[in-house]
């Protein structure tokens, strides 16, 4: 079987059966509603909701590494704004000579919740929507094939490069290259590892472009589709509720500005 080069997991759960457009509507709602309302509680609600959706779709374990990676960035954000934000006035706590300010930490909390909220909402789409099905549905609605190709590439680039990196790392190890150990040892191994990865990605891009042209990618004729996606019974009501939430948040924001 051909190795999958996407993060999509077909585990047969209800989440994998929901239409990709419904998941796109959820992303739009999860990102826009908290930003329009501007309250931390709404960020917390959508973060909890995304976690609940991922858990019910049996995908929570797959998102844990993404959350762990994001925390390294969030810690940096909290350190920078907690210590050096220009609005800092009131010291919240101190660690030795370092003073952390309430204003900076609150600002960093908003950024952190926004990043985590976006990450989890996009994880629902990336982990439960097959890239080829998403692109096919977009093309059926009139999107160009080039746009579909770009979207497919975005979904595949990270897992593809990760797989290539693992293959090249194993190959270089078999040739006697030290890839583990001290920081200096890893730094020495970086160039022999990254150069083949970049070259391999460029070659794959060219080969894919040639393969697409051979298969009539640029043809102007209308495409036919092998099968139609079976609609999920929850697609329409879920989408309606999500769009209503966006409209309500937008209306609330307009009223607040008047």
PDB file of C-alpha atoms in Angstrom:
ATOM      1  CA  UNK A   1       0.000   0.000   0.000  1.00  0.00           C
ATOM      2  CA  UNK A   2       1.166   3.494  -0.755  1.00  0.00           C
ATOM      3  CA  UNK A   3       2.256   5.444   2.289  1.00  0.00           C
ATOM      4  CA  UNK A   4      -0.092   8.270   3.254  1.00  0.00           C
ATOM      5  CA  UNK A   5       1.406  11.750   3.053  1.00  0.00           C
ATOM      6  CA  UNK A   6      -1.323  13.619   4.883  1.00  0.00           C
ATOM      7  CA  UNK A   7      -2.344  13.982   8.520  1.00  0.00           C
ATOM      8  CA  UNK A   8      -5.853  12.662   7.766  1.00  0.00           C
ATOM      9  CA  UNK A   9      -6.961   9.718   9.923  1.00  0.00           C
ATOM     10  CA  UNK A  10      -9.895   7.604   8.676  1.00  0.00           C
ATOM     11  CA  UNK A  11     -11.011   5.968  11.911  1.00  0.00           C
ATOM     12  CA  UNK A  12     -14.672   5.633  10.929  1.00  0.00           C
ATOM     13  CA  UNK A  13     -15.908   8.169  13.493  1.00  0.00           C
ATOM     14  CA  UNK A  14     -18.809  10.554  12.914  1.00  0.00           C
ATOM     15  CA  UNK A  15     -16.347  13.428  12.537  1.00  0.00           C
ATOM     16  CA  UNK A  16     -14.774  11.905   9.428  1.00  0.00           C
ATOM     17  CA  UNK A  17     -18.238  11.663   7.840  1.00  0.00           C
ATOM     18  CA  UNK A  18     -19.087  15.348   8.329  1.00  0.00           C
ATOM     19  CA  UNK A  19     -18.744  17.447   5.161  1.00  0.00           C
ATOM     20  CA  UNK A  20     -15.477  19.428   4.843  1.00  0.00           C
ATOM     21  CA  UNK A  21     -17.467  22.648   4.341  1.00  0.00           C
ATOM     22  CA  UNK A  22     -19.102  22.145   7.750  1.00  0.00           C
ATOM     23  CA  UNK A  23     -15.620  21.927   9.278  1.00  0.00           C
ATOM     24  CA  UNK A  24     -14.575  25.073   7.406  1.00  0.00           C
ATOM     25  CA  UNK A  25     -17.647  26.803   8.845  1.00  0.00           C
ATOM     26  CA  UNK A  26     -16.575  25.675  12.323  1.00  0.00           C
ATOM     27  CA  UNK A  27     -13.080  27.115  11.785  1.00  0.00           C
ATOM     28  CA  UNK A  28     -14.583  30.444  10.695  1.00  0.00           C
ATOM     29  CA  UNK A  29     -16.872  30.466  13.745  1.00  0.00           C
ATOM     30  CA  UNK A  30     -14.239  29.388  16.275  1.00  0.00           C
ATOM     31  CA  UNK A  31     -11.826  32.093  15.113  1.00  0.00           C
ATOM     32  CA  UNK A  32     -14.184  34.990  14.382  1.00  0.00           C
ATOM     33  CA  UNK A  33     -16.628  34.820  17.330  1.00  0.00           C
ATOM     34  CA  UNK A  34     -14.030  35.177  20.137  1.00  0.00           C
ATOM     35  CA  UNK A  35     -12.229  37.924  18.187  1.00  0.00           C
ATOM     36  CA  UNK A  36     -15.474  39.834  17.619  1.00  0.00           C
ATOM     37  CA  UNK A  37     -16.614  39.491  21.236  1.00  0.00           C
ATOM     38  CA  UNK A  38     -13.102  40.060  22.598  1.00  0.00           C
ATOM     39  CA  UNK A  39     -13.575  38.165  25.876  1.00  0.00           C
ATOM     40  CA  UNK A  40     -11.262  35.450  27.193  1.00  0.00           C
ATOM     41  CA  UNK A  41     -14.240  33.335  28.240  1.00  0.00           C
ATOM     42  CA  UNK A  42     -15.238  32.864  24.578  1.00  0.00           C
ATOM     43  CA  UNK A  43     -11.739  31.693  23.673  1.00  0.00           C
ATOM     44  CA  UNK A  44     -11.957  29.188  26.546  1.00  0.00           C
ATOM     45  CA  UNK A  45     -15.396  27.995  25.378  1.00  0.00           C
ATOM     46  CA  UNK A  46     -14.226  27.277  21.826  1.00  0.00           C
ATOM     47  CA  UNK A  47     -10.976  25.667  22.993  1.00  0.00           C
ATOM     48  CA  UNK A  48     -13.013  23.338  25.221  1.00  0.00           C
ATOM     49  CA  UNK A  49     -15.491  22.710  22.380  1.00  0.00           C
ATOM     50  CA  UNK A  50     -12.700  21.842  19.925  1.00  0.00           C
ATOM     51  CA  UNK A  51     -11.156  19.443  22.449  1.00  0.00           C
ATOM     52  CA  UNK A  52     -14.555  17.827  22.990  1.00  0.00           C
ATOM     53  CA  UNK A  53     -15.096  17.427  19.234  1.00  0.00           C
ATOM     54  CA  UNK A  54     -11.627  15.903  18.772  1.00  0.00           C
ATOM     55  CA  UNK A  55     -12.189  13.567  21.722  1.00  0.00           C
ATOM     56  CA  UNK A  56     -15.575  12.417  20.400  1.00  0.00           C
ATOM     57  CA  UNK A  57     -13.962  11.826  16.999  1.00  0.00           C
ATOM     58  CA  UNK A  58     -11.183   9.747  18.643  1.00  0.00           C
ATOM     59  CA  UNK A  59      -8.506  12.154  17.411  1.00  0.00           C
ATOM     60  CA  UNK A  60      -7.368  13.745  20.674  1.00  0.00           C
ATOM     61  CA  UNK A  61      -4.156  11.694  20.861  1.00  0.00           C
ATOM     62  CA  UNK A  62      -3.117  12.908  17.404  1.00  0.00           C
ATOM     63  CA  UNK A  63      -3.401  16.567  18.414  1.00  0.00           C
ATOM     64  CA  UNK A  64      -1.343  16.256  21.632  1.00  0.00           C
ATOM     65  CA  UNK A  65       2.028  16.693  19.812  1.00  0.00           C
ATOM     66  CA  UNK A  66       0.698  19.849  18.102  1.00  0.00           C
ATOM     67  CA  UNK A  67      -0.380  21.283  21.457  1.00  0.00           C
ATOM     68  CA  UNK A  68       2.988  20.398  23.018  1.00  0.00           C
ATOM     69  CA  UNK A  69       4.819  22.147  20.175  1.00  0.00           C
ATOM     70  CA  UNK A  70       2.625  25.243  20.473  1.00  0.00           C
ATOM     71  CA  UNK A  71       3.404  25.522  24.195  1.00  0.00           C
ATOM     72  CA  UNK A  72       7.078  26.178  23.412  1.00  0.00           C
ATOM     73  CA  UNK A  73       5.973  29.224  21.396  1.00  0.00           C
ATOM     74  CA  UNK A  74       3.406  30.304  24.002  1.00  0.00           C
ATOM     75  CA  UNK A  75       5.969  30.214  26.816  1.00  0.00           C
ATOM     76  CA  UNK A  76       8.178  32.565  24.788  1.00  0.00           C
ATOM     77  CA  UNK A  77       5.223  34.918  24.248  1.00  0.00           C
ATOM     78  CA  UNK A  78       4.447  34.975  27.974  1.00  0.00           C
ATOM     79  CA  UNK A  79       8.086  35.680  28.861  1.00  0.00           C
ATOM     80  CA  UNK A  80       8.468  38.533  26.382  1.00  0.00           C
ATOM     81  CA  UNK A  81       5.194  40.313  27.169  1.00  0.00           C
ATOM     82  CA  UNK A  82       5.246  39.541  30.882  1.00  0.00           C
ATOM     83  CA  UNK A  83       8.638  41.198  31.185  1.00  0.00           C
ATOM     84  CA  UNK A  84       8.875  43.800  28.422  1.00  0.00           C
ATOM     85  CA  UNK A  85       5.416  44.833  27.188  1.00  0.00           C
ATOM     86  CA  UNK A  86       5.211  48.633  26.830  1.00  0.00           C
ATOM     87  CA  UNK A  87       1.918  48.708  28.764  1.00  0.00           C
ATOM     88  CA  UNK A  88       3.394  47.036  31.868  1.00  0.00           C
ATOM     89  CA  UNK A  89       2.609  48.966  35.064  1.00  0.00           C
ATOM     90  CA  UNK A  90       1.597  46.605  37.904  1.00  0.00           C
ATOM     91  CA  UNK A  91       3.903  43.806  39.056  1.00  0.00           C
ATOM     92  CA  UNK A  92       1.987  40.548  39.446  1.00  0.00           C
ATOM     93  CA  UNK A  93       4.862  38.411  40.765  1.00  0.00           C
ATOM     94  CA  UNK A  94       8.640  38.239  40.733  1.00  0.00           C
ATOM     95  CA  UNK A  95      11.170  35.467  40.209  1.00  0.00           C
ATOM     96  CA  UNK A  96      14.479  36.721  41.535  1.00  0.00           C
ATOM     97  CA  UNK A  97      15.383  39.892  39.638  1.00  0.00           C
ATOM     98  CA  UNK A  98      12.677  39.261  37.000  1.00  0.00           C
ATOM     99  CA  UNK A  99       9.370  41.109  37.448  1.00  0.00           C
ATOM    100  CA  UNK A 100       6.287  39.841  35.606  1.00  0.00           C
ATOM    101  CA  UNK A 101       3.591  42.436  35.008  1.00  0.00           C
ATOM    102  CA  UNK A 102      -0.157  41.936  35.025  1.00  0.00           C
ATOM    103  CA  UNK A 103      -0.801  43.905  31.808  1.00  0.00           C
ATOM    104  CA  UNK A 104       1.786  42.008  29.776  1.00  0.00           C
ATOM    105  CA  UNK A 105       0.680  38.600  31.028  1.00  0.00           C
ATOM    106  CA  UNK A 106      -2.963  39.399  30.285  1.00  0.00           C
ATOM    107  CA  UNK A 107      -2.029  40.481  26.752  1.00  0.00           C
ATOM    108  CA  UNK A 108       0.026  37.295  26.315  1.00  0.00           C
ATOM    109  CA  UNK A 109      -2.930  35.255  27.592  1.00  0.00           C
ATOM    110  CA  UNK A 110      -5.132  36.699  24.832  1.00  0.00           C
ATOM    111  CA  UNK A 111      -2.520  35.819  22.207  1.00  0.00           C
ATOM    112  CA  UNK A 112      -1.986  32.355  23.670  1.00  0.00           C
ATOM    113  CA  UNK A 113      -5.700  31.549  23.760  1.00  0.00           C
ATOM    114  CA  UNK A 114      -6.088  32.807  20.191  1.00  0.00           C
ATOM    115  CA  UNK A 115      -3.191  30.655  18.934  1.00  0.00           C
ATOM    116  CA  UNK A 116      -4.429  27.552  20.768  1.00  0.00           C
ATOM    117  CA  UNK A 117      -7.996  28.127  19.569  1.00  0.00           C
ATOM    118  CA  UNK A 118      -6.866  28.445  15.934  1.00  0.00           C
ATOM    119  CA  UNK A 119      -4.618  25.386  16.221  1.00  0.00           C
ATOM    120  CA  UNK A 120      -7.362  23.154  17.624  1.00  0.00           C
ATOM    121  CA  UNK A 121     -10.037  24.329  15.178  1.00  0.00           C
ATOM    122  CA  UNK A 122      -7.753  23.725  12.188  1.00  0.00           C
ATOM    123  CA  UNK A 123      -6.764  20.345  13.663  1.00  0.00           C
ATOM    124  CA  UNK A 124     -10.404  19.240  13.354  1.00  0.00           C
ATOM    125  CA  UNK A 125     -10.283  19.844   9.592  1.00  0.00           C
ATOM    126  CA  UNK A 126      -6.748  18.571   8.970  1.00  0.00           C
ATOM    127  CA  UNK A 127      -7.135  15.337  10.950  1.00  0.00           C
ATOM    128  CA  UNK A 128     -10.670  14.401   9.885  1.00  0.00           C
ATOM    129  CA  UNK A 129     -11.020  15.691   6.299  1.00  0.00           C
ATOM    130  CA  UNK A 130      -9.372  13.834   3.426  1.00  0.00           C
ATOM    131  CA  UNK A 131      -7.467  16.441   1.351  1.00  0.00           C
ATOM    132  CA  UNK A 132      -8.589  14.961  -1.971  1.00  0.00           C
ATOM    133  CA  UNK A 133     -12.261  15.087  -0.897  1.00  0.00           C
ATOM    134  CA  UNK A 134     -11.933  18.697   0.289  1.00  0.00           C
ATOM    135  CA  UNK A 135     -10.350  19.746  -3.016  1.00  0.00           C
ATOM    136  CA  UNK A 136     -12.953  17.801  -5.005  1.00  0.00           C
ATOM    137  CA  UNK A 137     -15.818  19.502  -3.166  1.00  0.00           C
ATOM    138  CA  UNK A 138     -14.217  22.920  -3.721  1.00  0.00           C
ATOM    139  CA  UNK A 139     -13.825  22.229  -7.450  1.00  0.00           C
ATOM    140  CA  UNK A 140     -17.474  21.155  -7.651  1.00  0.00           C
ATOM    141  CA  UNK A 141     -18.394  24.589  -6.248  1.00  0.00           C
ATOM    142  CA  UNK A 142     -16.385  26.364  -8.960  1.00  0.00           C
ATOM    143  CA  UNK A 143     -12.907  26.768  -7.466  1.00  0.00           C
ATOM    144  CA  UNK A 144     -10.036  26.497  -9.945  1.00  0.00           C
ATOM    145  CA  UNK A 145      -7.916  23.355 -10.164  1.00  0.00           C
ATOM    146  CA  UNK A 146      -4.805  25.371  -9.386  1.00  0.00           C
ATOM    147  CA  UNK A 147      -6.372  26.536  -6.121  1.00  0.00           C
ATOM    148  CA  UNK A 148      -7.209  22.915  -5.332  1.00  0.00           C
ATOM    149  CA  UNK A 149      -3.626  21.870  -6.025  1.00  0.00           C
ATOM    150  CA  UNK A 150      -2.309  24.582  -3.696  1.00  0.00           C
ATOM    151  CA  UNK A 151      -4.632  23.434  -0.895  1.00  0.00           C
ATOM    152  CA  UNK A 152      -3.602  19.797  -1.379  1.00  0.00           C
ATOM    153  CA  UNK A 153       0.066  20.786  -1.260  1.00  0.00           C
ATOM    154  CA  UNK A 154      -0.440  22.720   1.985  1.00  0.00           C
ATOM    155  CA  UNK A 155      -2.039  19.649   3.595  1.00  0.00           C
ATOM    156  CA  UNK A 156       0.746  17.351   2.419  1.00  0.00           C
ATOM    157  CA  UNK A 157       3.935  19.400   2.721  1.00  0.00           C
ATOM    158  CA  UNK A 158       4.573  18.844   6.457  1.00  0.00           C
ATOM    159  CA  UNK A 159       3.996  15.047   6.574  1.00  0.00           C
ATOM    160  CA  UNK A 160       5.796  14.634   3.238  1.00  0.00           C
ATOM    161  CA  UNK A 161       8.901  16.517   4.384  1.00  0.00           C
ATOM    162  CA  UNK A 162       8.799  14.703   7.740  1.00  0.00           C
ATOM    163  CA  UNK A 163       8.768  11.347   5.966  1.00  0.00           C
ATOM    164  CA  UNK A 164      11.598  12.430   3.661  1.00  0.00           C
ATOM    165  CA  UNK A 165      13.611  13.688   6.638  1.00  0.00           C
ATOM    166  CA  UNK A 166      13.207  10.359   8.457  1.00  0.00           C
ATOM    167  CA  UNK A 167      14.259   8.394   5.362  1.00  0.00           C
ATOM    168  CA  UNK A 168      17.335  10.554   4.756  1.00  0.00           C
ATOM    169  CA  UNK A 169      18.276  10.462   8.460  1.00  0.00           C
ATOM    170  CA  UNK A 170      18.221   6.643   8.416  1.00  0.00           C
ATOM    171  CA  UNK A 171      20.256   6.615   5.203  1.00  0.00           C
ATOM    172  CA  UNK A 172      22.877   8.979   6.622  1.00  0.00           C
ATOM    173  CA  UNK A 173      23.092   6.978   9.846  1.00  0.00           C
ATOM    174  CA  UNK A 174      23.754   3.827   7.833  1.00  0.00           C
ATOM    175  CA  UNK A 175      26.704   5.689   6.285  1.00  0.00           C
ATOM    176  CA  UNK A 176      28.122   6.428   9.722  1.00  0.00           C
ATOM    177  CA  UNK A 177      26.832   9.971  10.294  1.00  0.00           C
ATOM    178  CA  UNK A 178      26.300  10.854  13.971  1.00  0.00           C
ATOM    179  CA  UNK A 179      22.873  12.456  14.331  1.00  0.00           C
ATOM    180  CA  UNK A 180      22.381  12.129  18.090  1.00  0.00           C
ATOM    181  CA  UNK A 181      24.356  13.370  21.061  1.00  0.00           C
ATOM    182  CA  UNK A 182      25.526  16.818  22.067  1.00  0.00           C
ATOM    183  CA  UNK A 183      24.294  20.059  20.525  1.00  0.00           C
ATOM    184  CA  UNK A 184      27.558  20.390  18.562  1.00  0.00           C
ATOM    185  CA  UNK A 185      27.166  16.884  17.116  1.00  0.00           C
ATOM    186  CA  UNK A 186      23.620  17.632  15.977  1.00  0.00           C
ATOM    187  CA  UNK A 187      24.700  20.966  14.482  1.00  0.00           C
ATOM    188  CA  UNK A 188      27.376  19.193  12.421  1.00  0.00           C
ATOM    189  CA  UNK A 189      24.774  16.729  11.146  1.00  0.00           C
ATOM    190  CA  UNK A 190      22.276  19.452  10.215  1.00  0.00           C
ATOM    191  CA  UNK A 191      23.716  20.414   6.805  1.00  0.00           C
ATOM    192  CA  UNK A 192      24.191  16.821   5.539  1.00  0.00           C
ATOM    193  CA  UNK A 193      20.557  16.162   6.513  1.00  0.00           C
ATOM    194  CA  UNK A 194      18.798  19.345   5.388  1.00  0.00           C
ATOM    195  CA  UNK A 195      20.476  19.626   1.962  1.00  0.00           C
ATOM    196  CA  UNK A 196      19.066  16.308   0.632  1.00  0.00           C
ATOM    197  CA  UNK A 197      15.641  17.167   2.067  1.00  0.00           C
ATOM    198  CA  UNK A 198      15.511  20.484   0.174  1.00  0.00           C
ATOM    199  CA  UNK A 199      16.803  18.927  -3.059  1.00  0.00           C
ATOM    200  CA  UNK A 200      14.363  16.026  -2.747  1.00  0.00           C
ATOM    201  CA  UNK A 201      11.441  18.443  -2.233  1.00  0.00           C
ATOM    202  CA  UNK A 202      12.414  20.420  -5.358  1.00  0.00           C
ATOM    203  CA  UNK A 203      12.713  17.238  -7.426  1.00  0.00           C
ATOM    204  CA  UNK A 204       9.346  15.960  -6.141  1.00  0.00           C
ATOM    205  CA  UNK A 205       7.713  19.288  -7.027  1.00  0.00           C
ATOM    206  CA  UNK A 206       8.999  19.078 -10.603  1.00  0.00           C
ATOM    207  CA  UNK A 207       7.990  15.432 -10.966  1.00  0.00           C
ATOM    208  CA  UNK A 208       4.507  16.195  -9.650  1.00  0.00           C
ATOM    209  CA  UNK A 209       4.101  19.116 -12.073  1.00  0.00           C
ATOM    210  CA  UNK A 210       5.082  16.879 -15.029  1.00  0.00           C
ATOM    211  CA  UNK A 211       2.729  14.121 -13.840  1.00  0.00           C
ATOM    212  CA  UNK A 212      -0.167  16.583 -13.554  1.00  0.00           C
ATOM    213  CA  UNK A 213       0.375  17.940 -17.070  1.00  0.00           C
ATOM    214  CA  UNK A 214       0.508  14.387 -18.487  1.00  0.00           C
ATOM    215  CA  UNK A 215      -2.881  13.741 -16.853  1.00  0.00           C
ATOM    216  CA  UNK A 216      -4.439  16.834 -18.426  1.00  0.00           C
ATOM    217  CA  UNK A 217      -4.339  19.125 -15.386  1.00  0.00           C
ATOM    218  CA  UNK A 218      -4.537  22.261 -17.554  1.00  0.00           C
ATOM    219  CA  UNK A 219      -7.340  20.928 -19.764  1.00  0.00           C
ATOM    220  CA  UNK A 220     -10.305  23.280 -20.095  1.00  0.00           C
ATOM    221  CA  UNK A 221     -12.987  20.589 -20.323  1.00  0.00           C
ATOM    222  CA  UNK A 222     -15.323  20.127 -17.372  1.00  0.00           C
ATOM    223  CA  UNK A 223     -14.281  17.303 -15.047  1.00  0.00           C
ATOM    224  CA  UNK A 224     -16.481  14.350 -14.165  1.00  0.00           C
ATOM    225  CA  UNK A 225     -16.375  12.741 -10.710  1.00  0.00           C
ATOM    226  CA  UNK A 226     -16.302   9.074  -9.880  1.00  0.00           C
ATOM    227  CA  UNK A 227     -18.602   9.285  -6.845  1.00  0.00           C
ATOM    228  CA  UNK A 228     -20.665  11.836  -4.948  1.00  0.00           C
ATOM    229  CA  UNK A 229     -20.090  12.267  -1.228  1.00  0.00           C
ATOM    230  CA  UNK A 230     -22.926  10.953   0.926  1.00  0.00           C
ATOM    231  CA  UNK A 231     -24.268  13.935   2.927  1.00  0.00           C
ATOM    232  CA  UNK A 232     -24.190  13.673   6.721  1.00  0.00           C
ATOM    233  CA  UNK A 233     -27.507  14.385   8.416  1.00  0.00           C
ATOM    234  CA  UNK A 234     -25.896  16.913  10.744  1.00  0.00           C
ATOM    235  CA  UNK A 235     -24.211  19.014   8.032  1.00  0.00           C
ATOM    236  CA  UNK A 236     -27.052  21.463   7.397  1.00  0.00           C
ATOM    237  CA  UNK A 237     -28.193  22.126  11.009  1.00  0.00           C
ATOM    238  CA  UNK A 238     -24.601  22.426  12.271  1.00  0.00           C
ATOM    239  CA  UNK A 239     -23.681  24.872   9.486  1.00  0.00           C
ATOM    240  CA  UNK A 240     -26.807  26.960  10.109  1.00  0.00           C
ATOM    241  CA  UNK A 241     -26.052  27.196  13.847  1.00  0.00           C
ATOM    242  CA  UNK A 242     -22.418  28.138  13.180  1.00  0.00           C
ATOM    243  CA  UNK A 243     -23.313  30.872  10.696  1.00  0.00           C
ATOM    244  CA  UNK A 244     -25.963  32.182  13.098  1.00  0.00           C
ATOM    245  CA  UNK A 245     -23.318  32.424  15.817  1.00  0.00           C
ATOM    246  CA  UNK A 246     -21.067  34.486  13.526  1.00  0.00           C
ATOM    247  CA  UNK A 247     -23.980  36.773  12.621  1.00  0.00           C
ATOM    248  CA  UNK A 248     -24.916  37.206  16.306  1.00  0.00           C
ATOM    249  CA  UNK A 249     -21.320  38.032  17.287  1.00  0.00           C
ATOM    250  CA  UNK A 250     -21.027  40.513  14.420  1.00  0.00           C
ATOM    251  CA  UNK A 251     -24.319  42.167  15.377  1.00  0.00           C
ATOM    252  CA  UNK A 252     -23.200  42.383  19.021  1.00  0.00           C
ATOM    253  CA  UNK A 253     -19.948  44.012  17.953  1.00  0.00           C
ATOM    254  CA  UNK A 254     -21.760  46.582  15.791  1.00  0.00           C
ATOM    255  CA  UNK A 255     -24.116  47.445  18.652  1.00  0.00           C
ATOM    256  CA  UNK A 256     -21.140  47.881  21.023  1.00  0.00           C
ATOM    257  CA  UNK A 257     -19.470  50.268  18.592  1.00  0.00           C
ATOM    258  CA  UNK A 258     -22.534  52.500  18.251  1.00  0.00           C
TER     259      UNK A 258
END
